[in-house]
Amino acid sequence: MAPVSPVFVGRQAETGRLHALARQAAGGHGVAVLVEGEPGIGKTSLLDRVAADCADLGMRLLTGAAEDLEQQLPFSAIANCLGIGAATSDPELARVSGLLRGEQAFTQSLAAVNHDFVITEAVLDLFDEWFAQGPVALLLDDAQWADTQSLVVAHRLGRGIEQEPMLLVVATRSAPRAGAVDALERSLVARGGHVIELAPLPPDEVEALAHDLLHADAGPRLSRLLGTAGGNPMYVTELLAELAEEGALAGRDGRMELVWDTDERAEGWVPPPLAEVILHRLGFLPPAVRDALQTAAVFGRTVELTELSQVLGRPVAELADVAASAVEAGILTDTGTRLEFRQPLIREALAARVPPSARAALHRRAAQALDAEGAGVERIAEHVMAGEGVDDRTTQWLIGVADPLTARAPELAVELLQRALPGAPRRQAARLRLQLIRALLWRGAHAEAERLARDAVATGDDPACDGELRWLLAQTCYRRGHLRESLEVIEQALAEPGLSETERGRFHGFAAVCLFFLTRFDEARAAARRAVRAGEATGDARCIGIGDFALAMTLAMDGDLEQALVVNDRAFASLTEGVQPDLQVDPYTLRGMCLLELDRLAEAERALSAAIAANRESGGAYLPIAHTLRARLLFLDGRWDDALVEIEAAAELPDLLGSEVRLRGMADLIAVHRGTTVDPPAGTGASYPHHFSRWARALCVESQQGPAAAFELLAPAWEKAHGLEPRRLVYRVCADLARLAVAAGDRDRAGALARDVDALLAGRAHPSLAATAKLCHGLAGDDAELLLAAAADYREAGWPLYEGNAYENAAEALARQDHPARARRALDKALELYGALEATADTARAEARLRAAGVRRGVRGPRKRPKHGWEALTATEQRVVALVASGLSNPDIAAQMFLSRRTVQSHVSSILGKLELNSRVELAVQAAERSTVQAG
């Protein structure tokens, strides 16, 4: 009889549940589902049903499977789903495809983790664009073999999925599987995701499956035999196929029954394990078909006929006939875009028939054939890795492709370089070692890279590589946070006579950066100027750029912000080809910081938006700092809700430079001003991680223990300010410090504080600093006019909280000086500013102070903004709503509003929460309806 073709029966509950979830996602309320079960239980067949449902619903359908041979290839599983391959020409996929190929990776990103971040963000941008066009379904099969980066993408898609028109289905074996898959399951479930465990088919569904396969009911003996398959549909299917090929099935009394030569054989036969059943059945294939399929199975789940043709030396047309026979036999399936094995178990069974030595030979032959055809380096590397040993030809190939391979697949690159190094000739070994150090550094294995680099420098096998080796060694020390050791390496390199002048200039620039972060500012300035001179002498723009950047940083620390901007802009002009990641510089963020400190807030916001965009494009280490500075700007100019959104957007970014404590401290400050209490650091003798946290806690202590205790807690933030956070950047605490000193009855300390702030002015006054000096002097001298002048300066700076503080202090001074009407007007102004900020703690304090002085507020301030409904939306959120309603995606909104995509996503989440909506689709509909009503 003919071979049995696979069919799908049963699973009504599972298919019904998934169909309902697909309709929900298509309607705009996205959902994630994890499907799990043993091999052969029907996960792939269920996904096929889901795919058909999604297609019927008009969803953009993205399907693919992870492959066990590609677990070391970053983003391979998600690339399979997106349809990205060597010949990808879809313009929508061009950016992601280029990033996956590692294009310009070393010129844009510092390390693999940064490049992975860039790719992840690019993929998420792509999905955001698609969400704006319609519903999307992403179905990933065999996730137990997925690479870590693809699982991270799935995790990120799962965050906030309920807002988007998306169905995410991930199918995986129950066990064994990587811990990252378990982590993904926990993440998806925590956010409302569903888990569908495929149990064995019940007996009645096994009978139904047998009926559909055989076109007849199973007889009693055959039914008993099928009962031993454990309800596994693939086992049932393969078992029936083998019995059919053995001639063991025949029709009896209208049923299909088990027949053998003798009844004894039928009664005594026990089915072998599933893998053996598959192997035995495959033995019935014609030898030409079986041999080709065995070779294809060695190479992975996807069957590339061109690749197979090159390895086997057989025409593609002949192999196309083989593939057609395999599809008919249910071994391969044609997805419409590619051929692949229908079930991983079938591929594993076929590959297992190839002896290890023959398998290695096939991989070597495939690597050579693919190299001759100019295939992707990662695909060739997979075959090289699966082969045995590394010969001279492979070593030469590896030397030539080490950089692109490192960018595309760092784990593979490191393993192959380590395998090739021991047997390589001396000159080749020196080059391989250099490439291995770079690959380890890229992968983030800094300690191992440093050890290898020190050994290489000590050995000195290739003088031509000495400068590059020492640069990499200095980099490894720097990235481990060992700045003094990095400086030692730089000094040793500069003492070597073989360095070129260009190399010397770059080492001087690198030394300047190290010295700056060690707060040795004078030495940093000298090294920066040497780098600039070397660059000017040799015409090397990178030397000039890094030197000017380091010089600008020292000027900023000195408080000469205008000149720092000039020098930083000069660094920009020198680095016309972009900032190389190994230079450890970020003139974008430095420009934003200088403008912020100069109270040029509108310019600073644009500069910081550019800094965020630039760092996001490169996965730059300064990205959290740029977000932190933008959050600080939003705090200062009174957009506190937006500041909290910015803090949330930055909270989960890779944080190499310690921004998290600043972000948390800023969130604490806003919370305290709005009436929430924050706790002191946990643990005996625990210190405050940042002066923002100390500041927030001091404001709590003021209400609990009085101003004297609060002053003593906050004072070290000012008295011990030094290094990279000098008084020039910490003076914002002085307004509260001076107020607390006076409230505690110590005007002398307020006067000392005023003199300290005067010392910062030094002819470089700008509104907020001048205002702070006036406020401190006004508090120390009980000078109401000076306090009112401080309020005017704070208004010019655009700092509403501080303007309110100045009016509050002025009101109290005016009340003491018997000017109740003026005091009331000043109080009303303070309360109006506090009300707009929802600074309830400041409102309560101001009213209590003035009530004690005999002054009560005059006209009530504006009504407090509600927590829910359209009135609860901030101005920024209202703009986001309008752009969502117009059909723009998050990346488009981000571009228009000079925000990051993460920040826009956080705004959308906040908007949905305030409006009690579930998705962007609902938001767009309600916004349109509201506009219609308002227009009418």
PDB file of N, CA, C and O in Angstrom, residues 545-586:
ATOM      1  N   GLY A 545      40.473  64.564  17.265  1.00  0.00           N
ATOM      2  CA  GLY A 545      39.143  64.416  17.840  1.00  0.00           C
ATOM      3  C   GLY A 545      39.167  63.929  19.270  1.00  0.00           C
ATOM      4  O   GLY A 545      38.503  64.501  20.147  1.00  0.00           O
ATOM      5  N   ILE A 546      39.935  62.863  19.532  1.00  0.00           N
ATOM      6  CA  ILE A 546      39.948  62.331  20.899  1.00  0.00           C
ATOM      7  C   ILE A 546      40.640  63.298  21.851  1.00  0.00           C
ATOM      8  O   ILE A 546      40.236  63.460  23.006  1.00  0.00           O
ATOM      9  N   GLY A 547      41.673  64.007  21.346  1.00  0.00           N
ATOM     10  CA  GLY A 547      42.353  64.991  22.188  1.00  0.00           C
ATOM     11  C   GLY A 547      41.441  66.144  22.549  1.00  0.00           C
ATOM     12  O   GLY A 547      41.355  66.555  23.716  1.00  0.00           O
ATOM     13  N   ASP A 548      40.728  66.675  21.556  1.00  0.00           N
ATOM     14  CA  ASP A 548      39.817  67.794  21.832  1.00  0.00           C
ATOM     15  C   ASP A 548      38.674  67.365  22.742  1.00  0.00           C
ATOM     16  O   ASP A 548      38.220  68.132  23.593  1.00  0.00           O
ATOM     17  N   PHE A 549      38.185  66.146  22.551  1.00  0.00           N
ATOM     18  CA  PHE A 549      37.106  65.678  23.422  1.00  0.00           C
ATOM     19  C   PHE A 549      37.572  65.622  24.875  1.00  0.00           C
ATOM     20  O   PHE A 549      36.880  66.087  25.789  1.00  0.00           O
ATOM     21  N   ALA A 550      38.754  65.033  25.095  1.00  0.00           N
ATOM     22  CA  ALA A 550      39.268  64.948  26.470  1.00  0.00           C
ATOM     23  C   ALA A 550      39.497  66.338  27.046  1.00  0.00           C
ATOM     24  O   ALA A 550      39.223  66.594  28.230  1.00  0.00           O
ATOM     25  N   LEU A 551      39.990  67.251  26.211  1.00  0.00           N
ATOM     26  CA  LEU A 551      40.216  68.618  26.674  1.00  0.00           C
ATOM     27  C   LEU A 551      38.897  69.282  27.031  1.00  0.00           C
ATOM     28  O   LEU A 551      38.780  69.981  28.053  1.00  0.00           O
ATOM     29  N   ALA A 552      37.857  69.046  26.230  1.00  0.00           N
ATOM     30  CA  ALA A 552      36.536  69.619  26.514  1.00  0.00           C
ATOM     31  C   ALA A 552      35.990  69.093  27.833  1.00  0.00           C
ATOM     32  O   ALA A 552      35.359  69.839  28.600  1.00  0.00           O
ATOM     33  N   MET A 553      36.219  67.818  28.137  1.00  0.00           N
ATOM     34  CA  MET A 553      35.735  67.264  29.405  1.00  0.00           C
ATOM     35  C   MET A 553      36.395  67.963  30.587  1.00  0.00           C
ATOM     36  O   MET A 553      35.727  68.268  31.591  1.00  0.00           O
ATOM     37  N   THR A 554      37.716  68.219  30.489  1.00  0.00           N
ATOM     38  CA  THR A 554      38.392  68.899  31.608  1.00  0.00           C
ATOM     39  C   THR A 554      37.892  70.330  31.756  1.00  0.00           C
ATOM     40  O   THR A 554      37.730  70.823  32.880  1.00  0.00           O
ATOM     41  N   LEU A 555      37.622  71.006  30.637  1.00  0.00           N
ATOM     42  CA  LEU A 555      37.087  72.373  30.709  1.00  0.00           C
ATOM     43  C   LEU A 555      35.712  72.379  31.376  1.00  0.00           C
ATOM     44  O   LEU A 555      35.392  73.282  32.149  1.00  0.00           O
ATOM     45  N   ALA A 556      34.905  71.369  31.071  1.00  0.00           N
ATOM     46  CA  ALA A 556      33.585  71.285  31.692  1.00  0.00           C
ATOM     47  C   ALA A 556      33.706  71.098  33.193  1.00  0.00           C
ATOM     48  O   ALA A 556      32.938  71.693  33.970  1.00  0.00           O
ATOM     49  N   MET A 557      34.649  70.278  33.629  1.00  0.00           N
ATOM     50  CA  MET A 557      34.841  70.081  35.066  1.00  0.00           C
ATOM     51  C   MET A 557      35.332  71.357  35.743  1.00  0.00           C
ATOM     52  O   MET A 557      35.040  71.607  36.914  1.00  0.00           O
ATOM     53  N   ASP A 558      36.058  72.188  34.985  1.00  0.00           N
ATOM     54  CA  ASP A 558      36.534  73.463  35.534  1.00  0.00           C
ATOM     55  C   ASP A 558      35.422  74.503  35.590  1.00  0.00           C
ATOM     56  O   ASP A 558      35.611  75.574  36.171  1.00  0.00           O
ATOM     57  N   GLY A 559      34.296  74.213  34.940  1.00  0.00           N
ATOM     58  CA  GLY A 559      33.201  75.169  34.906  1.00  0.00           C
ATOM     59  C   GLY A 559      33.250  76.107  33.719  1.00  0.00           C
ATOM     60  O   GLY A 559      32.380  76.975  33.572  1.00  0.00           O
ATOM     61  N   ASP A 560      34.245  75.939  32.837  1.00  0.00           N
ATOM     62  CA  ASP A 560      34.338  76.787  31.647  1.00  0.00           C
ATOM     63  C   ASP A 560      33.512  76.146  30.536  1.00  0.00           C
ATOM     64  O   ASP A 560      34.040  75.605  29.544  1.00  0.00           O
ATOM     65  N   LEU A 561      32.200  76.191  30.697  1.00  0.00           N
ATOM     66  CA  LEU A 561      31.306  75.437  29.833  1.00  0.00           C
ATOM     67  C   LEU A 561      31.244  75.993  28.421  1.00  0.00           C
ATOM     68  O   LEU A 561      31.123  75.233  27.454  1.00  0.00           O
ATOM     69  N   GLU A 562      31.317  77.305  28.280  1.00  0.00           N
ATOM     70  CA  GLU A 562      31.289  77.889  26.940  1.00  0.00           C
ATOM     71  C   GLU A 562      32.495  77.425  26.120  1.00  0.00           C
ATOM     72  O   GLU A 562      32.360  77.027  24.965  1.00  0.00           O
ATOM     73  N   GLN A 563      33.662  77.466  26.739  1.00  0.00           N
ATOM     74  CA  GLN A 563      34.853  77.017  26.014  1.00  0.00           C
ATOM     75  C   GLN A 563      34.823  75.510  25.797  1.00  0.00           C
ATOM     76  O   GLN A 563      35.284  75.014  24.754  1.00  0.00           O
ATOM     77  N   ALA A 564      34.253  74.770  26.754  1.00  0.00           N
ATOM     78  CA  ALA A 564      34.118  73.323  26.580  1.00  0.00           C
ATOM     79  C   ALA A 564      33.267  73.017  25.354  1.00  0.00           C
ATOM     80  O   ALA A 564      33.573  72.106  24.573  1.00  0.00           O
ATOM     81  N   LEU A 565      32.210  73.804  25.145  1.00  0.00           N
ATOM     82  CA  LEU A 565      31.365  73.615  23.965  1.00  0.00           C
ATOM     83  C   LEU A 565      32.143  73.878  22.686  1.00  0.00           C
ATOM     84  O   LEU A 565      32.034  73.138  21.701  1.00  0.00           O
ATOM     85  N   VAL A 566      32.938  74.928  22.689  1.00  0.00           N
ATOM     86  CA  VAL A 566      33.724  75.275  21.498  1.00  0.00           C
ATOM     87  C   VAL A 566      34.680  74.137  21.149  1.00  0.00           C
ATOM     88  O   VAL A 566      34.773  73.702  19.989  1.00  0.00           O
ATOM     89  N   VAL A 567      35.403  73.633  22.154  1.00  0.00           N
ATOM     90  CA  VAL A 567      36.390  72.571  21.911  1.00  0.00           C
ATOM     91  C   VAL A 567      35.691  71.264  21.538  1.00  0.00           C
ATOM     92  O   VAL A 567      36.159  70.520  20.669  1.00  0.00           O
ATOM     93  N   ASN A 568      34.556  70.997  22.178  1.00  0.00           N
ATOM     94  CA  ASN A 568      33.809  69.776  21.855  1.00  0.00           C
ATOM     95  C   ASN A 568      33.295  69.819  20.410  1.00  0.00           C
ATOM     96  O   ASN A 568      33.331  68.811  19.691  1.00  0.00           O
ATOM     97  N   ASP A 569      32.823  70.987  19.977  1.00  0.00           N
ATOM     98  CA  ASP A 569      32.374  71.118  18.592  1.00  0.00           C
ATOM     99  C   ASP A 569      33.541  70.936  17.626  1.00  0.00           C
ATOM    100  O   ASP A 569      33.374  70.416  16.516  1.00  0.00           O
ATOM    101  N   ARG A 570      34.708  71.355  18.061  1.00  0.00           N
ATOM    102  CA  ARG A 570      35.908  71.137  17.230  1.00  0.00           C
ATOM    103  C   ARG A 570      36.203  69.639  17.114  1.00  0.00           C
ATOM    104  O   ARG A 570      36.611  69.154  16.058  1.00  0.00           O
ATOM    105  N   ALA A 571      35.975  68.900  18.211  1.00  0.00           N
ATOM    106  CA  ALA A 571      36.153  67.437  18.169  1.00  0.00           C
ATOM    107  C   ALA A 571      35.167  66.818  17.183  1.00  0.00           C
ATOM    108  O   ALA A 571      35.517  65.928  16.404  1.00  0.00           O
ATOM    109  N   PHE A 572      33.913  67.304  17.209  1.00  0.00           N
ATOM    110  CA  PHE A 572      32.907  66.837  16.245  1.00  0.00           C
ATOM    111  C   PHE A 572      33.414  67.015  14.819  1.00  0.00           C
ATOM    112  O   PHE A 572      33.302  66.130  13.971  1.00  0.00           O
ATOM    113  N   ALA A 573      33.933  68.214  14.547  1.00  0.00           N
ATOM    114  CA  ALA A 573      34.378  68.531  13.190  1.00  0.00           C
ATOM    115  C   ALA A 573      35.522  67.623  12.754  1.00  0.00           C
ATOM    116  O   ALA A 573      35.640  67.267  11.575  1.00  0.00           O
ATOM    117  N   SER A 574      36.362  67.207  13.704  1.00  0.00           N
ATOM    118  CA  SER A 574      37.491  66.328  13.365  1.00  0.00           C
ATOM    119  C   SER A 574      37.031  64.906  13.093  1.00  0.00           C
ATOM    120  O   SER A 574      37.588  64.208  12.244  1.00  0.00           O
ATOM    121  N   LEU A 575      36.026  64.479  13.833  1.00  0.00           N
ATOM    122  CA  LEU A 575      35.547  63.097  13.716  1.00  0.00           C
ATOM    123  C   LEU A 575      34.439  63.020  12.663  1.00  0.00           C
ATOM    124  O   LEU A 575      33.328  62.572  12.918  1.00  0.00           O
ATOM    125  N   THR A 576      34.767  63.462  11.451  1.00  0.00           N
ATOM    126  CA  THR A 576      33.757  63.538  10.387  1.00  0.00           C
ATOM    127  C   THR A 576      33.255  62.169   9.967  1.00  0.00           C
ATOM    128  O   THR A 576      32.145  62.041   9.450  1.00  0.00           O
ATOM    129  N   GLU A 577      34.045  61.113  10.171  1.00  0.00           N
ATOM    130  CA  GLU A 577      33.626  59.773   9.776  1.00  0.00           C
ATOM    131  C   GLU A 577      32.914  59.047  10.912  1.00  0.00           C
ATOM    132  O   GLU A 577      32.668  57.849  10.838  1.00  0.00           O
ATOM    133  N   GLY A 578      32.578  59.784  11.949  1.00  0.00           N
ATOM    134  CA  GLY A 578      31.900  59.173  13.086  1.00  0.00           C
ATOM    135  C   GLY A 578      32.869  58.862  14.199  1.00  0.00           C
ATOM    136  O   GLY A 578      34.085  58.796  14.002  1.00  0.00           O
ATOM    137  N   VAL A 579      32.329  58.680  15.368  1.00  0.00           N
ATOM    138  CA  VAL A 579      33.150  58.397  16.548  1.00  0.00           C
ATOM    139  C   VAL A 579      33.448  56.906  16.589  1.00  0.00           C
ATOM    140  O   VAL A 579      32.540  56.081  16.679  1.00  0.00           O
ATOM    141  N   GLN A 580      34.721  56.540  16.513  1.00  0.00           N
ATOM    142  CA  GLN A 580      35.104  55.143  16.598  1.00  0.00           C
ATOM    143  C   GLN A 580      34.865  54.645  18.023  1.00  0.00           C
ATOM    144  O   GLN A 580      35.253  55.307  18.995  1.00  0.00           O
ATOM    145  N   PRO A 581      34.240  53.485  18.182  1.00  0.00           N
ATOM    146  CA  PRO A 581      33.865  53.053  19.537  1.00  0.00           C
ATOM    147  C   PRO A 581      35.043  52.841  20.464  1.00  0.00           C
ATOM    148  O   PRO A 581      34.916  53.042  21.670  1.00  0.00           O
ATOM    149  N   ASP A 582      36.212  52.433  19.942  1.00  0.00           N
ATOM    150  CA  ASP A 582      37.324  52.173  20.850  1.00  0.00           C
ATOM    151  C   ASP A 582      38.016  53.446  21.321  1.00  0.00           C
ATOM    152  O   ASP A 582      38.983  53.394  22.067  1.00  0.00           O
ATOM    153  N   LEU A 583      37.512  54.612  20.898  1.00  0.00           N
ATOM    154  CA  LEU A 583      38.080  55.865  21.383  1.00  0.00           C
ATOM    155  C   LEU A 583      37.525  56.251  22.753  1.00  0.00           C
ATOM    156  O   LEU A 583      38.033  57.166  23.381  1.00  0.00           O
ATOM    157  N   GLN A 584      36.458  55.579  23.202  1.00  0.00           N
ATOM    158  CA  GLN A 584      35.866  55.835  24.516  1.00  0.00           C
ATOM    159  C   GLN A 584      35.400  57.276  24.664  1.00  0.00           C
ATOM    160  O   GLN A 584      35.533  57.873  25.733  1.00  0.00           O
ATOM    161  N   VAL A 585      34.884  57.875  23.602  1.00  0.00           N
ATOM    162  CA  VAL A 585      34.433  59.261  23.684  1.00  0.00           C
ATOM    163  C   VAL A 585      32.992  59.360  23.203  1.00  0.00           C
ATOM    164  O   VAL A 585      32.509  58.520  22.445  1.00  0.00           O
ATOM    165  N   ASP A 586      32.312  60.413  23.668  1.00  0.00           N
ATOM    166  CA  ASP A 586      30.943  60.675  23.219  1.00  0.00           C
ATOM    167  C   ASP A 586      30.701  62.177  23.238  1.00  0.00           C
ATOM    168  O   ASP A 586      30.145  62.725  24.194  1.00  0.00           O
TER     169      ASP A 586
END
